[in-house]
Coordinates of C-alpha atoms and ligand atoms in Angstrom, one line a residue:
M28 CA 31.0 8.4 -9.6
Q29 CA 28.7 8.4 -6.7
D30 CA 26.5 5.3 -5.9
L31 CA 22.2 6.2 -5.3
V32 CA 21.1 3.3 -4.6
L33 CA 16.9 3.6 -4.7
L34 CA 16.0 0.8 -2.3
G35 CA 12.4 -0.6 -2.4
G36 CA 10.6 0.8 -5.7
G37 CA 7.5 2.5 -3.8
H38 CA 5.1 4.9 -5.1
A39 CA 8.4 7.9 -5.1
H40 CA 11.0 6.0 -6.0
A41 CA 9.1 5.4 -9.1
I42 CA 7.9 8.8 -9.9
A43 CA 12.4 9.4 -8.8
L44 CA 13.1 6.5 -11.4
R45 CA 10.6 8.8 -14.6
L46 CA 12.5 12.0 -13.6
F47 CA 15.6 10.6 -13.6
G48 CA 14.9 8.7 -17.5
I49 CA 13.6 12.5 -18.7
T50 CA 16.5 14.0 -16.6
P51 CA 19.5 12.5 -15.8
L52 CA 22.1 13.1 -12.7
P53 CA 25.1 13.6 -14.2
G54 CA 28.3 12.0 -11.9
V55 CA 25.3 9.7 -10.6
R56 CA 25.9 6.1 -11.2
L57 CA 21.7 4.1 -10.3
T58 CA 20.7 1.5 -8.2
L59 CA 16.7 0.3 -7.7
I60 CA 16.6 -2.7 -5.6
S61 CA 13.1 -4.3 -5.4
E62 CA 11.5 -7.8 -4.8
N63 CA 9.9 -7.6 -7.6
F64 CA 9.8 -6.4 -11.3
E65 CA 6.9 -4.0 -10.4
T66 CA 5.2 -2.8 -7.7
A67 CA 1.7 -1.9 -7.2
Y68 CA -0.3 1.6 -7.1
S69 CA -2.2 0.9 -4.4
G70 CA -5.0 4.3 -5.1
M71 CA -5.9 0.9 -8.1
L72 CA -5.1 -2.3 -5.9
P73 CA -9.0 -2.6 -4.1
G74 CA -11.1 -2.6 -7.4
H75 CA -8.2 -4.6 -9.2
V76 CA -9.2 -7.1 -6.7
A77 CA -12.9 -6.4 -8.6
G78 CA -12.0 -7.0 -11.3
I79 CA -12.1 -3.6 -12.7
Y80 CA -8.9 -2.6 -13.3
S81 CA -6.5 -5.9 -14.3
H82 CA -2.8 -6.7 -13.1
E83 CA -1.1 -4.7 -16.0
G84 CA -3.9 -1.7 -15.5
C85 CA -2.9 -2.0 -12.0
H86 CA 1.3 -2.4 -11.6
I87 CA 3.9 -0.1 -12.2
D88 CA 6.2 -2.0 -14.4
L89 CA 9.8 -1.4 -12.5
N90 CA 12.4 -3.2 -15.6
E91 CA 10.9 -0.1 -18.1
L92 CA 11.0 2.1 -15.6
A93 CA 15.3 1.2 -14.4
K94 CA 15.8 1.0 -18.5
F95 CA 14.1 3.7 -18.9
A96 CA 17.0 5.9 -15.6
K97 CA 19.8 4.0 -17.1
A98 CA 19.5 2.3 -13.9
Q99 CA 20.6 -1.1 -12.6
V100 CA 17.8 -3.6 -11.1
F101 CA 18.8 -5.8 -8.7
V102 CA 15.2 -7.5 -7.8
D103 CA 16.1 -8.9 -3.8
Q104 CA 15.3 -8.4 -0.8
A105 CA 17.3 -6.3 1.6
I106 CA 17.6 -8.3 4.8
G107 CA 19.9 -4.8 6.4
L108 CA 22.0 -2.7 6.5
D109 CA 25.7 -1.6 8.0
L110 CA 25.5 1.6 8.1
Q111 CA 29.7 1.8 9.0
A112 CA 30.7 0.4 5.1
N113 CA 28.0 1.6 4.0
Q114 CA 26.6 -1.4 1.8
V115 CA 23.0 -3.1 1.9
F116 CA 22.4 -6.8 2.7
C117 CA 20.1 -8.5 0.5
G118 CA 18.6 -12.1 0.4
N119 CA 20.7 -13.5 -2.6
H120 CA 23.4 -10.9 -4.0
P121 CA 26.7 -9.9 -2.8
P122 CA 26.5 -6.5 -0.1
L123 CA 26.0 -3.2 -2.6
P124 CA 27.7 -0.5 -2.2
F125 CA 26.2 3.4 -1.9
D126 CA 26.5 6.4 -1.0
V127 CA 24.0 8.0 -0.7
L128 CA 20.9 5.6 -0.1
S129 CA 17.2 6.0 -0.1
I130 CA 14.8 3.5 1.6
D131 CA 11.5 3.5 0.0
I132 CA 10.1 0.1 1.4
G133 CA 6.0 0.9 1.8
S134 CA 5.0 -0.5 5.1
T135 CA 3.1 -4.6 6.1
P136 CA -0.1 -4.5 8.6
H137 CA 0.3 -5.6 12.2
L138 CA 0.2 -9.1 12.7
P139 CA 0.4 -9.9 15.7
A140 CA 3.6 -12.8 15.4
G141 CA 1.4 -15.5 16.5
L142 CA -0.1 -15.7 13.1
V143 CA 3.2 -14.9 11.0
G144 CA 3.5 -18.2 8.2
M145 CA 0.1 -18.8 9.4
D146 CA -2.1 -21.1 6.7
R147 CA -4.9 -18.9 5.3
V148 CA -3.8 -15.8 8.2
I149 CA -3.5 -12.8 4.7
P150 CA -2.1 -9.5 5.3
A151 CA -2.9 -7.6 2.7
K152 CA 1.0 -6.7 2.2
P153 CA 2.9 -7.3 1.1
V154 CA 0.7 -7.1 -1.7
H155 CA 2.4 -9.6 -5.0
H156 CA 2.0 -12.2 -2.2
F157 CA -1.5 -10.8 -1.0
L158 CA -2.3 -11.0 -5.0
E159 CA -1.5 -14.8 -5.1
Q160 CA -3.2 -15.6 -2.0
W161 CA -6.3 -13.7 -2.9
R162 CA -6.8 -15.4 -7.0
S163 CA -6.3 -19.2 -5.7
L164 CA -8.9 -18.5 -3.2
L165 CA -11.2 -17.4 -6.3
H166 CA -10.0 -20.5 -8.0
T167 CA -11.0 -22.4 -4.9
V168 CA -14.7 -20.5 -4.9
A169 CA -14.6 -21.5 -9.2
Q170 CA -14.1 -24.7 -8.1
Q171 CA -16.2 -25.9 -5.2
R172 CA -18.7 -23.0 -5.6
D173 CA -21.5 -25.2 -3.6
R174 CA -19.2 -24.9 -0.2
P175 CA -20.5 -22.3 1.8
L176 CA -17.3 -19.8 2.6
Q177 CA -17.1 -17.5 5.7
L178 CA -14.0 -14.5 4.9
G179 CA -13.3 -12.6 7.8
I180 CA -11.4 -9.1 7.3
V181 CA -9.5 -7.6 10.6
G182 CA -9.0 -3.6 10.5
G183 CA -11.4 -1.2 9.8
G184 CA -9.4 1.5 8.9
A185 CA -9.8 2.6 4.7
G186 CA -7.6 -0.9 3.3
G187 CA -9.3 -2.2 5.0
V188 CA -12.9 -1.7 4.4
E189 CA -12.4 -0.9 1.0
L190 CA -11.5 -4.0 1.0
A191 CA -14.3 -5.3 2.2
L192 CA -16.8 -3.9 -0.4
N193 CA -14.4 -5.1 -3.8
M194 CA -13.3 -8.6 -2.4
Q195 CA -17.5 -8.7 -2.3
R196 CA -18.1 -7.5 -5.3
R197 CA -15.5 -9.1 -7.3
L198 CA -17.5 -13.4 -5.0
Q199 CA -20.8 -12.6 -6.1
D200 CA -20.1 -11.6 -9.5
L201 CA -17.7 -15.1 -9.4
L202 CA -21.7 -16.4 -8.6
K203 CA -23.3 -15.0 -10.5
A204 CA -21.7 -15.4 -13.6
A205 CA -22.1 -19.6 -11.6
E206 CA -25.5 -18.9 -10.9
K207 CA -24.8 -20.3 -7.7
P208 CA -26.8 -18.3 -4.6
L209 CA -25.5 -15.4 -2.6
S210 CA -25.8 -16.5 0.1
N211 CA -22.3 -19.2 -0.1
I212 CA -20.3 -16.3 0.6
S213 CA -20.3 -14.1 4.0
L214 CA -18.1 -11.7 5.1
H215 CA -17.1 -10.6 8.1
L216 CA -15.8 -7.7 9.2
L217 CA -13.5 -7.2 12.6
H218 CA -12.7 -3.8 14.3
R219 CA -10.8 -3.1 17.0
G220 CA -12.5 0.6 17.7
S221 CA -17.0 2.0 18.5
Q222 CA -16.4 3.1 14.6
L223 CA -15.3 3.0 11.1
L224 CA -13.1 4.3 9.0
P225 CA -11.5 6.4 12.5
R226 CA -9.3 9.1 10.7
H227 CA -12.1 10.3 9.1
P228 CA -15.1 12.6 9.8
P229 CA -17.7 10.1 11.4
W230 CA -21.2 10.4 8.4
V231 CA -17.8 8.3 6.2
G232 CA -17.9 5.6 9.5
D233 CA -21.5 5.9 9.4
R234 CA -22.3 6.3 6.0
V235 CA -20.2 2.7 5.2
H236 CA -21.3 0.8 7.9
Q237 CA -25.3 2.0 6.7
I238 CA -23.0 -0.2 3.1
F239 CA -22.9 -2.9 4.9
E240 CA -26.4 -3.4 6.4
H241 CA -27.6 -2.5 3.2
R242 CA -24.7 -5.2 1.4
G243 CA -24.5 -7.5 4.2
I244 CA -21.2 -7.1 5.3
Q245 CA -21.5 -8.2 8.2
L246 CA -19.4 -5.9 10.8
H247 CA -18.8 -7.0 14.0
L248 CA -16.8 -3.4 16.1
N249 CA -15.4 -3.5 19.8
E250 CA -13.9 -6.3 19.0
T251 CA -9.9 -6.7 18.8
V252 CA -8.6 -10.3 18.4
H253 CA -7.0 -12.9 20.4
T254 CA -6.8 -16.0 19.0
V255 CA -7.3 -18.0 15.9
K256 CA -7.1 -21.1 15.0
L257 CA -8.8 -21.5 11.7
P258 CA -11.6 -22.2 11.1
H259 CA -12.2 -19.6 14.7
V260 CA -11.7 -16.9 15.9
R261 CA -11.5 -15.2 18.9
C262 CA -12.0 -12.5 20.1
V263 CA -10.8 -10.7 23.3
S264 CA -14.7 -10.6 24.5
G265 CA -15.0 -14.0 24.6
F266 CA -17.2 -13.6 20.5
E267 CA -16.5 -16.4 18.3
L268 CA -15.9 -15.9 14.9
Q269 CA -16.0 -19.0 12.2
C270 CA -14.0 -18.6 9.3
D271 CA -11.9 -20.1 6.1
Y272 CA -9.9 -17.4 6.0
L273 CA -8.6 -14.1 7.7
F274 CA -7.8 -11.3 5.8
W275 CA -5.5 -9.3 8.3
V276 CA -5.4 -4.7 7.5
T277 CA -4.7 -3.5 10.5
Q278 CA -2.1 0.0 11.2
A279 CA 1.2 -0.1 9.3
T280 CA 4.4 -1.6 11.1
A281 CA 8.5 -0.6 9.9
P282 CA 10.9 -4.0 9.5
K283 CA 13.1 -3.9 12.7
W284 CA 16.5 -4.1 10.9
L285 CA 16.2 0.0 9.9
G286 CA 16.6 0.4 13.6
A287 CA 19.2 -2.9 14.4
A288 CA 21.3 -1.5 12.1
G289 CA 21.2 2.0 13.6
L290 CA 18.8 4.0 12.2
A291 CA 17.1 7.0 13.9
V292 CA 13.4 5.6 14.5
N293 CA 10.7 5.9 16.3
D294 CA 8.4 3.6 18.0
A295 CA 7.4 1.7 15.4
G296 CA 10.6 1.4 13.9
F297 CA 9.5 3.9 10.9
L298 CA 12.4 6.0 9.9
L299 CA 12.7 9.7 11.3
V300 CA 13.5 11.7 8.6
D301 CA 13.6 16.0 8.4
N302 CA 11.7 17.7 6.2
T303 CA 15.0 17.9 3.5
L304 CA 14.0 13.2 4.0
R305 CA 17.3 12.8 5.0
S306 CA 17.8 10.3 8.0
L307 CA 18.7 12.1 12.3
S308 CA 20.5 9.6 12.1
H309 CA 22.3 9.6 8.5
P310 CA 22.3 13.1 5.9
H311 CA 24.5 10.5 3.6
I312 CA 20.9 8.5 4.1
F313 CA 17.1 9.3 2.7
A314 CA 13.5 7.6 3.2
V315 CA 10.3 8.6 1.9
G316 CA 6.8 6.8 2.2
D317 CA 4.8 4.4 4.2
I318 CA 8.2 3.8 5.2
A319 CA 9.2 6.8 7.3
T320 CA 8.0 9.7 9.2
M321 CA 8.6 13.5 8.8
V322 CA 9.3 14.7 12.6
N323 CA 7.8 18.2 11.8
H324 CA 5.0 16.8 9.6
P325 CA 3.6 13.2 10.7
R326 CA 1.4 11.7 8.2
P327 CA -1.1 9.3 8.9
K328 CA 1.0 5.7 6.1
A329 CA -1.9 6.4 2.4
G330 CA -0.4 6.4 -0.2
V331 CA -1.4 10.7 -1.4
F332 CA 1.4 11.6 0.9
A333 CA 4.5 8.8 -0.2
V334 CA 3.5 9.9 -4.2
R335 CA 4.4 13.8 -3.6
Q336 CA 7.3 12.8 -2.5
G337 CA 8.7 12.0 -4.8
K338 CA 9.5 15.1 -7.2
P339 CA 11.1 16.7 -3.7
L340 CA 13.5 13.6 -3.3
V341 CA 14.5 14.5 -7.3
E342 CA 15.0 17.6 -6.3
N343 CA 16.8 17.3 -3.0
F344 CA 19.1 14.2 -4.6
R345 CA 20.5 17.1 -7.0
R346 CA 21.3 19.2 -5.4
L347 CA 23.2 16.9 -2.5
V348 CA 25.2 15.5 -5.6
Q349 CA 25.4 18.8 -7.0
G350 CA 27.1 20.5 -2.9
Q351 CA 24.2 23.1 -2.8
P352 CA 21.7 23.5 0.0
L353 CA 18.9 21.3 0.6
K354 CA 15.2 22.1 0.2
P355 CA 12.8 21.6 3.0
F356 CA 9.6 19.7 1.6
H357 CA 6.0 20.2 3.5
P358 CA 3.5 17.8 2.7
Q359 CA -0.2 19.3 2.2
K360 CA -1.9 19.6 5.5
R361 CA -5.7 18.0 4.0
Y362 CA -6.3 15.4 1.0
L363 CA -8.8 13.9 -0.7
S364 CA -9.1 11.2 0.5
L365 CA -11.4 8.9 -2.2
I366 CA -13.4 5.5 -1.0
G367 CA -14.9 3.4 -3.6
T368 CA -17.2 1.8 -2.6
A369 CA -17.4 -1.9 -5.8
D370 CA -21.2 -0.6 -6.8
D371 CA -19.3 2.2 -9.8
Q372 CA -19.7 5.1 -6.6
A373 CA -17.0 6.6 -4.7
I374 CA -17.3 8.2 -1.1
A375 CA -14.7 11.5 -1.5
V376 CA -13.7 13.8 1.8
W377 CA -11.5 16.6 2.3
G378 CA -11.5 17.6 5.5
K379 CA -14.7 18.1 6.5
L380 CA -16.5 18.1 3.5
S381 CA -17.3 14.4 2.1
G382 CA -20.2 13.2 0.2
Q383 CA -21.4 9.4 -1.7
S384 CA -21.7 9.7 -5.5
K385 CA -20.8 8.3 -9.1
W386 CA -19.0 11.2 -10.0
F387 CA -16.9 10.2 -7.3
W388 CA -15.8 7.7 -8.3
Q389 CA -15.3 8.6 -11.7
W390 CA -13.2 11.5 -11.2
K391 CA -11.1 9.0 -8.8
D392 CA -11.0 6.3 -11.6
H393 CA -10.4 9.0 -14.6
L394 CA -6.8 10.2 -11.9
D395 CA -6.0 6.6 -10.7
R396 CA -5.8 6.5 -15.2
Q397 CA -4.1 9.4 -15.5
F398 CA -1.4 8.3 -13.4
M399 CA -0.7 4.4 -14.6
Q400 CA -0.3 6.9 -18.0
R401 CA 3.0 8.5 -16.2
F402 CA 4.1 5.7 -16.0
K403 CA 3.2 2.9 -19.6
N404 CA 3.5 6.9 -21.8
L405 CA 7.3 7.1 -20.9
P406 CA 7.8 10.7 -22.6
D407 CA 12.0 11.2 -24.4
S408 CA 14.9 11.6 -21.7
Ligands
FAD6 C1 -6.0 -2.1 0.6 C2 -5.3 -1.6 0.8 C3 -4.8 -0.8 0.2 C4 -5.6 0.8 -0.6 N1 -5.5 1.9 -0.8 C5 -5.0 3.0 -0.2 C6 -6.0 3.8 -1.4 O1 -6.8 3.6 -1.7 N2 -4.8 5.1 -1.4 C7 -4.3 5.6 -0.3 O2 -3.3 7.6 -0.2 N3 -3.6 4.3 0.0 C8 -4.1 3.6 -0.2 N4 -3.5 2.5 1.1 C9 -2.2 2.7 1.9 C10 -1.0 2.3 0.3 O3 -1.6 1.1 -0.1 C11 0.0 3.0 0.8 O4 0.5 4.2 1.9 C12 1.5 3.4 -0.5 O5 1.6 1.8 -0.6 C13 2.7 3.7 0.3 O6 3.4 3.5 -0.4 P1 4.6 4.1 -0.7 O7 5.7 4.0 -1.8 O8 5.5 4.1 0.5 O9 5.6 1.7 -0.1 P2 4.8 0.6 -1.3 O10 2.9 1.0 -2.1 O11 4.1 -0.2 -0.3 O12 5.8 -0.2 -1.5 C14 7.0 -0.2 -2.0 C15 7.7 -1.2 -2.1 O13 8.9 -1.5 -1.9 C16 8.8 -2.6 -1.9 N5 9.9 -4.3 -1.0 C17 9.2 -3.2 0.4 N6 10.0 -4.4 0.6 C18 11.4 -4.5 0.4 C19 13.0 -5.2 0.7 N7 12.4 -5.3 1.8 N8 13.4 -5.0 -0.5 C20 13.5 -5.0 -1.5 N9 11.9 -4.2 -1.5 C21 10.8 -3.9 -1.3 C22 7.6 -4.0 -1.8 O14 8.1 -5.4 -2.8 C23 7.3 -2.3 -2.8 O15 7.8 -2.6 -4.0 C24 -4.2 1.4 1.2 C25 -3.5 0.2 2.2 C26 -4.8 -0.8 1.9 C27 -3.4 -2.0 2.5

């Protein structure tokens, strides 16, 4: 028996567990270590914030999936690795040994050290923590509907933009239902750059800018947050904003314990992997999703890439166990980006082509629901 440990229940590992359930890998004992029994599907997370999708609708049940794959589950947070003894250190369990390890623990927004743990400064990840805070905010708004509330969002990439639009929709629905003025809530988005969604063609950023203007979301471009003492947010330029809550959706970052354990990482701490998804420094360790950077094919940190790595990862586990050469994986160069605008429309971006329509939203909704169905209706093994 070889011990294959899947660390983190990210998108690629969810797909791997499903595939192991369909076709088991003889001679391998599977273990999943995950902070939670469920994991959020990133494509539907903003829609869940808007109230379009239920919690169950956008979460994958890892416990069910592990049962299907005949994997044992440790619900715990990994906090370190011993690469001499091949063990994973967890918060609440004894060290867990492995022969082969695969890491899919995602990433978190880069929160300046001074803001970590600060009350009402809420990073978009870990998702379970973010959703807890969001639910508590909704509760506060529902309880004190007459109190004006100012919300700030830091980060003008796809995550920040989608969150701003979807948070506004949910809060406005809440106020409308209570027949209260919509002006009770104001939303501000602070972005360090001069253009929203800098990874996309300029039309996309300009279009979102227009949508923000139309919906009354206040945009502050070229603003880098310097100090936060809520309700005061001060930017490097001297600009000051009053905020009751500040959501943080900036550049992705990786935990320090991966590099500290001796794994090859880049300057931002992400695990460096080759074309077969194996660590450059430790060939018995794989990494996928946001936490991995393919040295020959760097891509943005996005769920679309994490999802695509599930199948080749499983294929390479099989090859490794059967003593065959591993197969290289080439992630797609161009990918479809669908950004929901929280009004039953979406902006679609494919390379240099982009547009906005209701049809794109229906398409996105169909693709996302179809993806989730794969985990709800598990096939026969
Ligand atoms: C608001 C927002 C909206 C987004 N929308 C989109 C979108 O529409 N499309 C898109 O492609 N991308 C989107 N992204 C980006 C997307 O969320 C990530 O690229 C994607 O989730 C990465 O998937 P992953 O499998 O690497 O990790 P994740 O989905 O983050 O999963 C990692 C899992 O590992 C667990 N974990 C983490 N650390 C540990 C630990 N130490 N021990 C045990 N378990 C651990 C976590 O609890 C989690 O279950 C969005 C991001 C944000 C913030």
